[in-house]
């Protein structure tokens, strides 16, 4: 009996078992996350696609594709994808940040936050955390759309209650020299 067939069978069984385990793990994880169903499905799809790609790579290596040829193929593919997607880098970084935020973000929908930004007043209630951005309802009613990639790079302050005008934009203090 050919060992290649047994290895392929083992990879297929491993794929089925790990896929089932990933689905169960994701089902448990999703119940604890406060996110929209679209966002949960998007993250699940990305995880399952990465899982499939990993097992496709394992299968091709078992079938005898030379490792050197395989790395040339992968590097060429990534180079073409990199060039093709270079103009869309911000979209990809926001999507990646959205996945990171899904798994590890200390703030939830309904939290009062202030995003540390010296140029703009970015404080309010988180209304939605989507795949590409976080929607924050400002105290004056405006809706602020903040990209996921930036919210991971910017300090965010969780306020204990609804932000007031004093917390958002403190009044300048007068010193003795400005009379």
PDB file of C-alpha atoms in Angstrom:
ATOM      1  CA  UNK A   1       0.000   0.000   0.000  1.00  0.00           C
ATOM      2  CA  UNK A   2       1.261   3.447  -0.899  1.00  0.00           C
ATOM      3  CA  UNK A   3       2.072   5.698   2.069  1.00  0.00           C
ATOM      4  CA  UNK A   4       1.008   8.800   0.125  1.00  0.00           C
ATOM      5  CA  UNK A   5      -2.584   7.633   0.089  1.00  0.00           C
ATOM      6  CA  UNK A   6      -2.529   7.016   3.837  1.00  0.00           C
ATOM      7  CA  UNK A   7      -1.036  10.469   4.441  1.00  0.00           C
ATOM      8  CA  UNK A   8      -3.687  12.112   2.244  1.00  0.00           C
ATOM      9  CA  UNK A   9      -6.389  10.172   4.097  1.00  0.00           C
ATOM     10  CA  UNK A  10      -4.885  11.296   7.414  1.00  0.00           C
ATOM     11  CA  UNK A  11      -4.835  14.905   6.199  1.00  0.00           C
ATOM     12  CA  UNK A  12      -8.491  14.672   5.128  1.00  0.00           C
ATOM     13  CA  UNK A  13      -9.493  13.184   8.485  1.00  0.00           C
ATOM     14  CA  UNK A  14      -7.426  15.839  10.259  1.00  0.00           C
ATOM     15  CA  UNK A  15      -9.091  18.519   8.163  1.00  0.00           C
ATOM     16  CA  UNK A  16     -12.582  17.255   9.043  1.00  0.00           C
ATOM     17  CA  UNK A  17     -11.791  16.961  12.754  1.00  0.00           C
ATOM     18  CA  UNK A  18     -10.107  20.341  13.050  1.00  0.00           C
ATOM     19  CA  UNK A  19     -12.886  21.981  11.020  1.00  0.00           C
ATOM     20  CA  UNK A  20     -15.471  20.549  13.419  1.00  0.00           C
ATOM     21  CA  UNK A  21     -13.356  21.680  16.395  1.00  0.00           C
ATOM     22  CA  UNK A  22     -12.997  25.200  14.904  1.00  0.00           C
ATOM     23  CA  UNK A  23     -16.754  25.436  14.354  1.00  0.00           C
ATOM     24  CA  UNK A  24     -17.479  24.380  17.946  1.00  0.00           C
ATOM     25  CA  UNK A  25     -14.833  26.743  19.337  1.00  0.00           C
ATOM     26  CA  UNK A  26     -16.140  29.602  17.249  1.00  0.00           C
ATOM     27  CA  UNK A  27     -19.737  28.897  18.314  1.00  0.00           C
ATOM     28  CA  UNK A  28     -18.698  29.156  21.984  1.00  0.00           C
ATOM     29  CA  UNK A  29     -16.644  32.288  21.361  1.00  0.00           C
ATOM     30  CA  UNK A  30     -19.390  34.046  19.396  1.00  0.00           C
ATOM     31  CA  UNK A  31     -21.884  33.772  22.245  1.00  0.00           C
ATOM     32  CA  UNK A  32     -19.612  35.903  24.450  1.00  0.00           C
ATOM     33  CA  UNK A  33     -18.986  38.605  21.822  1.00  0.00           C
ATOM     34  CA  UNK A  34     -21.324  41.535  21.343  1.00  0.00           C
ATOM     35  CA  UNK A  35     -21.050  41.953  17.599  1.00  0.00           C
ATOM     36  CA  UNK A  36     -23.379  42.022  14.640  1.00  0.00           C
ATOM     37  CA  UNK A  37     -24.156  38.734  12.936  1.00  0.00           C
ATOM     38  CA  UNK A  38     -22.509  39.967   9.723  1.00  0.00           C
ATOM     39  CA  UNK A  39     -19.259  40.637  11.573  1.00  0.00           C
ATOM     40  CA  UNK A  40     -19.339  37.258  13.297  1.00  0.00           C
ATOM     41  CA  UNK A  41     -19.894  35.499   9.957  1.00  0.00           C
ATOM     42  CA  UNK A  42     -17.090  37.478   8.286  1.00  0.00           C
ATOM     43  CA  UNK A  43     -14.567  36.536  10.978  1.00  0.00           C
ATOM     44  CA  UNK A  44     -15.713  32.907  10.837  1.00  0.00           C
ATOM     45  CA  UNK A  45     -15.256  32.830   7.058  1.00  0.00           C
ATOM     46  CA  UNK A  46     -11.738  34.283   7.306  1.00  0.00           C
ATOM     47  CA  UNK A  47     -10.733  31.678   9.908  1.00  0.00           C
ATOM     48  CA  UNK A  48     -12.189  28.816   7.855  1.00  0.00           C
ATOM     49  CA  UNK A  49     -10.493  30.031   4.659  1.00  0.00           C
ATOM     50  CA  UNK A  50      -7.128  30.187   6.447  1.00  0.00           C
ATOM     51  CA  UNK A  51      -7.772  26.660   7.785  1.00  0.00           C
ATOM     52  CA  UNK A  52      -8.531  25.367   4.277  1.00  0.00           C
ATOM     53  CA  UNK A  53      -5.431  27.005   2.804  1.00  0.00           C
ATOM     54  CA  UNK A  54      -3.264  25.396   5.474  1.00  0.00           C
ATOM     55  CA  UNK A  55      -4.587  21.920   4.661  1.00  0.00           C
ATOM     56  CA  UNK A  56      -4.279  22.511   0.901  1.00  0.00           C
ATOM     57  CA  UNK A  57      -0.617  23.371   1.437  1.00  0.00           C
ATOM     58  CA  UNK A  58      -0.151  20.218   3.542  1.00  0.00           C
ATOM     59  CA  UNK A  59      -1.830  18.103   0.860  1.00  0.00           C
ATOM     60  CA  UNK A  60       0.294  19.489  -1.953  1.00  0.00           C
ATOM     61  CA  UNK A  61       3.474  18.849   0.030  1.00  0.00           C
ATOM     62  CA  UNK A  62       2.419  15.251   0.695  1.00  0.00           C
ATOM     63  CA  UNK A  63       1.634  14.715  -2.993  1.00  0.00           C
ATOM     64  CA  UNK A  64       5.267  15.370  -3.797  1.00  0.00           C
ATOM     65  CA  UNK A  65       5.504  18.940  -4.949  1.00  0.00           C
ATOM     66  CA  UNK A  66       9.113  19.943  -4.489  1.00  0.00           C
ATOM     67  CA  UNK A  67       9.567  22.307  -1.541  1.00  0.00           C
ATOM     68  CA  UNK A  68      11.790  24.650  -3.587  1.00  0.00           C
ATOM     69  CA  UNK A  69       9.240  24.890  -6.391  1.00  0.00           C
ATOM     70  CA  UNK A  70       6.464  25.372  -3.874  1.00  0.00           C
ATOM     71  CA  UNK A  71       8.217  28.295  -2.167  1.00  0.00           C
ATOM     72  CA  UNK A  72       8.883  29.918  -5.572  1.00  0.00           C
ATOM     73  CA  UNK A  73       5.185  29.509  -6.392  1.00  0.00           C
ATOM     74  CA  UNK A  74       4.098  31.003  -3.045  1.00  0.00           C
ATOM     75  CA  UNK A  75       6.523  33.915  -3.232  1.00  0.00           C
ATOM     76  CA  UNK A  76       5.417  34.691  -6.800  1.00  0.00           C
ATOM     77  CA  UNK A  77       1.762  34.531  -5.785  1.00  0.00           C
ATOM     78  CA  UNK A  78       2.310  36.801  -2.794  1.00  0.00           C
ATOM     79  CA  UNK A  79       4.308  39.247  -4.936  1.00  0.00           C
ATOM     80  CA  UNK A  80       1.507  39.493  -7.499  1.00  0.00           C
ATOM     81  CA  UNK A  81      -1.126  39.827  -4.762  1.00  0.00           C
ATOM     82  CA  UNK A  82       0.994  42.411  -2.975  1.00  0.00           C
ATOM     83  CA  UNK A  83       1.309  44.536  -6.093  1.00  0.00           C
ATOM     84  CA  UNK A  84      -2.355  44.107  -6.985  1.00  0.00           C
ATOM     85  CA  UNK A  85      -3.563  44.981  -3.499  1.00  0.00           C
ATOM     86  CA  UNK A  86      -1.061  47.746  -2.720  1.00  0.00           C
ATOM     87  CA  UNK A  87      -3.621  50.419  -3.582  1.00  0.00           C
ATOM     88  CA  UNK A  88      -6.099  48.755  -1.247  1.00  0.00           C
ATOM     89  CA  UNK A  89      -3.741  48.522   1.726  1.00  0.00           C
ATOM     90  CA  UNK A  90      -5.888  50.636   4.025  1.00  0.00           C
ATOM     91  CA  UNK A  91      -8.900  48.437   3.351  1.00  0.00           C
ATOM     92  CA  UNK A  92      -6.911  45.293   4.127  1.00  0.00           C
ATOM     93  CA  UNK A  93      -5.394  46.801   7.270  1.00  0.00           C
ATOM     94  CA  UNK A  94      -8.857  47.838   8.492  1.00  0.00           C
ATOM     95  CA  UNK A  95     -10.196  44.346   7.800  1.00  0.00           C
ATOM     96  CA  UNK A  96      -7.275  42.758   9.658  1.00  0.00           C
ATOM     97  CA  UNK A  97      -7.743  45.201  12.531  1.00  0.00           C
ATOM     98  CA  UNK A  98     -11.449  44.297  12.557  1.00  0.00           C
ATOM     99  CA  UNK A  99     -10.555  40.643  13.125  1.00  0.00           C
ATOM    100  CA  UNK A 100      -8.142  41.610  15.930  1.00  0.00           C
ATOM    101  CA  UNK A 101     -10.773  43.840  17.518  1.00  0.00           C
ATOM    102  CA  UNK A 102     -13.290  40.992  17.365  1.00  0.00           C
ATOM    103  CA  UNK A 103     -11.069  38.755  19.488  1.00  0.00           C
ATOM    104  CA  UNK A 104      -9.466  41.320  21.791  1.00  0.00           C
ATOM    105  CA  UNK A 105     -11.006  44.767  22.295  1.00  0.00           C
ATOM    106  CA  UNK A 106     -11.674  46.078  25.799  1.00  0.00           C
ATOM    107  CA  UNK A 107     -14.659  48.206  24.782  1.00  0.00           C
ATOM    108  CA  UNK A 108     -18.166  47.120  23.876  1.00  0.00           C
ATOM    109  CA  UNK A 109     -21.202  48.587  22.173  1.00  0.00           C
ATOM    110  CA  UNK A 110     -22.789  51.067  24.581  1.00  0.00           C
ATOM    111  CA  UNK A 111     -19.536  52.099  26.290  1.00  0.00           C
ATOM    112  CA  UNK A 112     -18.737  55.789  26.650  1.00  0.00           C
ATOM    113  CA  UNK A 113     -15.300  56.442  25.213  1.00  0.00           C
ATOM    114  CA  UNK A 114     -12.982  59.288  24.322  1.00  0.00           C
ATOM    115  CA  UNK A 115     -10.426  58.753  21.575  1.00  0.00           C
ATOM    116  CA  UNK A 116      -7.272  60.732  22.329  1.00  0.00           C
ATOM    117  CA  UNK A 117      -6.939  63.084  19.381  1.00  0.00           C
ATOM    118  CA  UNK A 118      -5.518  66.598  19.669  1.00  0.00           C
ATOM    119  CA  UNK A 119      -7.190  67.888  16.515  1.00  0.00           C
ATOM    120  CA  UNK A 120     -10.758  66.638  16.859  1.00  0.00           C
ATOM    121  CA  UNK A 121     -13.330  66.043  19.567  1.00  0.00           C
ATOM    122  CA  UNK A 122     -13.844  62.275  19.415  1.00  0.00           C
ATOM    123  CA  UNK A 123     -15.952  61.295  22.402  1.00  0.00           C
ATOM    124  CA  UNK A 124     -19.276  59.529  22.666  1.00  0.00           C
ATOM    125  CA  UNK A 125     -21.053  56.196  22.836  1.00  0.00           C
ATOM    126  CA  UNK A 126     -19.942  53.202  20.755  1.00  0.00           C
ATOM    127  CA  UNK A 127     -22.920  52.316  18.561  1.00  0.00           C
ATOM    128  CA  UNK A 128     -21.386  49.614  16.401  1.00  0.00           C
ATOM    129  CA  UNK A 129     -18.088  47.820  15.843  1.00  0.00           C
ATOM    130  CA  UNK A 130     -18.036  46.638  12.243  1.00  0.00           C
ATOM    131  CA  UNK A 131     -15.461  44.907  10.067  1.00  0.00           C
ATOM    132  CA  UNK A 132     -13.879  48.148   8.869  1.00  0.00           C
ATOM    133  CA  UNK A 133     -14.713  50.842  11.424  1.00  0.00           C
ATOM    134  CA  UNK A 134     -16.135  51.759  14.813  1.00  0.00           C
ATOM    135  CA  UNK A 135     -19.211  53.999  14.913  1.00  0.00           C
ATOM    136  CA  UNK A 136     -19.259  56.453  17.816  1.00  0.00           C
ATOM    137  CA  UNK A 137     -22.289  58.674  18.508  1.00  0.00           C
ATOM    138  CA  UNK A 138     -20.990  62.066  19.639  1.00  0.00           C
ATOM    139  CA  UNK A 139     -22.702  63.882  22.531  1.00  0.00           C
ATOM    140  CA  UNK A 140     -24.132  66.414  20.039  1.00  0.00           C
ATOM    141  CA  UNK A 141     -25.723  63.604  17.994  1.00  0.00           C
ATOM    142  CA  UNK A 142     -23.184  63.403  15.167  1.00  0.00           C
ATOM    143  CA  UNK A 143     -22.052  59.949  14.090  1.00  0.00           C
ATOM    144  CA  UNK A 144     -18.272  59.510  13.998  1.00  0.00           C
ATOM    145  CA  UNK A 145     -16.842  56.760  11.795  1.00  0.00           C
ATOM    146  CA  UNK A 146     -13.392  55.793  13.044  1.00  0.00           C
ATOM    147  CA  UNK A 147     -11.271  53.241  11.106  1.00  0.00           C
ATOM    148  CA  UNK A 148     -10.347  50.033  12.918  1.00  0.00           C
ATOM    149  CA  UNK A 149      -6.655  50.327  12.055  1.00  0.00           C
ATOM    150  CA  UNK A 150      -6.502  53.747  13.723  1.00  0.00           C
ATOM    151  CA  UNK A 151      -8.430  52.762  16.834  1.00  0.00           C
ATOM    152  CA  UNK A 152      -5.844  50.048  17.505  1.00  0.00           C
ATOM    153  CA  UNK A 153      -3.067  52.658  17.270  1.00  0.00           C
ATOM    154  CA  UNK A 154      -4.743  55.454  19.249  1.00  0.00           C
ATOM    155  CA  UNK A 155      -5.263  55.624  23.003  1.00  0.00           C
ATOM    156  CA  UNK A 156      -8.912  55.176  23.949  1.00  0.00           C
ATOM    157  CA  UNK A 157     -10.250  56.316  27.321  1.00  0.00           C
ATOM    158  CA  UNK A 158     -13.302  54.580  28.756  1.00  0.00           C
ATOM    159  CA  UNK A 159     -15.448  57.160  30.533  1.00  0.00           C
ATOM    160  CA  UNK A 160     -17.472  56.136  33.567  1.00  0.00           C
ATOM    161  CA  UNK A 161     -20.654  57.771  32.332  1.00  0.00           C
ATOM    162  CA  UNK A 162     -22.012  59.872  29.511  1.00  0.00           C
ATOM    163  CA  UNK A 163     -19.405  62.365  28.384  1.00  0.00           C
ATOM    164  CA  UNK A 164     -20.067  65.942  29.328  1.00  0.00           C
ATOM    165  CA  UNK A 165     -18.895  69.022  27.509  1.00  0.00           C
ATOM    166  CA  UNK A 166     -16.256  69.537  30.220  1.00  0.00           C
ATOM    167  CA  UNK A 167     -14.782  66.048  29.637  1.00  0.00           C
ATOM    168  CA  UNK A 168     -14.811  66.438  25.893  1.00  0.00           C
ATOM    169  CA  UNK A 169     -13.458  69.929  25.568  1.00  0.00           C
ATOM    170  CA  UNK A 170     -12.255  71.437  28.843  1.00  0.00           C
ATOM    171  CA  UNK A 171     -12.408  75.183  29.148  1.00  0.00           C
ATOM    172  CA  UNK A 172      -9.075  76.969  29.005  1.00  0.00           C
ATOM    173  CA  UNK A 173      -7.897  78.249  32.339  1.00  0.00           C
ATOM    174  CA  UNK A 174      -6.885  81.847  32.809  1.00  0.00           C
ATOM    175  CA  UNK A 175      -3.576  82.434  34.469  1.00  0.00           C
ATOM    176  CA  UNK A 176      -2.406  85.618  36.169  1.00  0.00           C
ATOM    177  CA  UNK A 177      -0.334  86.728  33.165  1.00  0.00           C
ATOM    178  CA  UNK A 178      -3.204  87.048  30.695  1.00  0.00           C
ATOM    179  CA  UNK A 179      -4.936  90.167  32.073  1.00  0.00           C
TER     180      UNK A 179
END
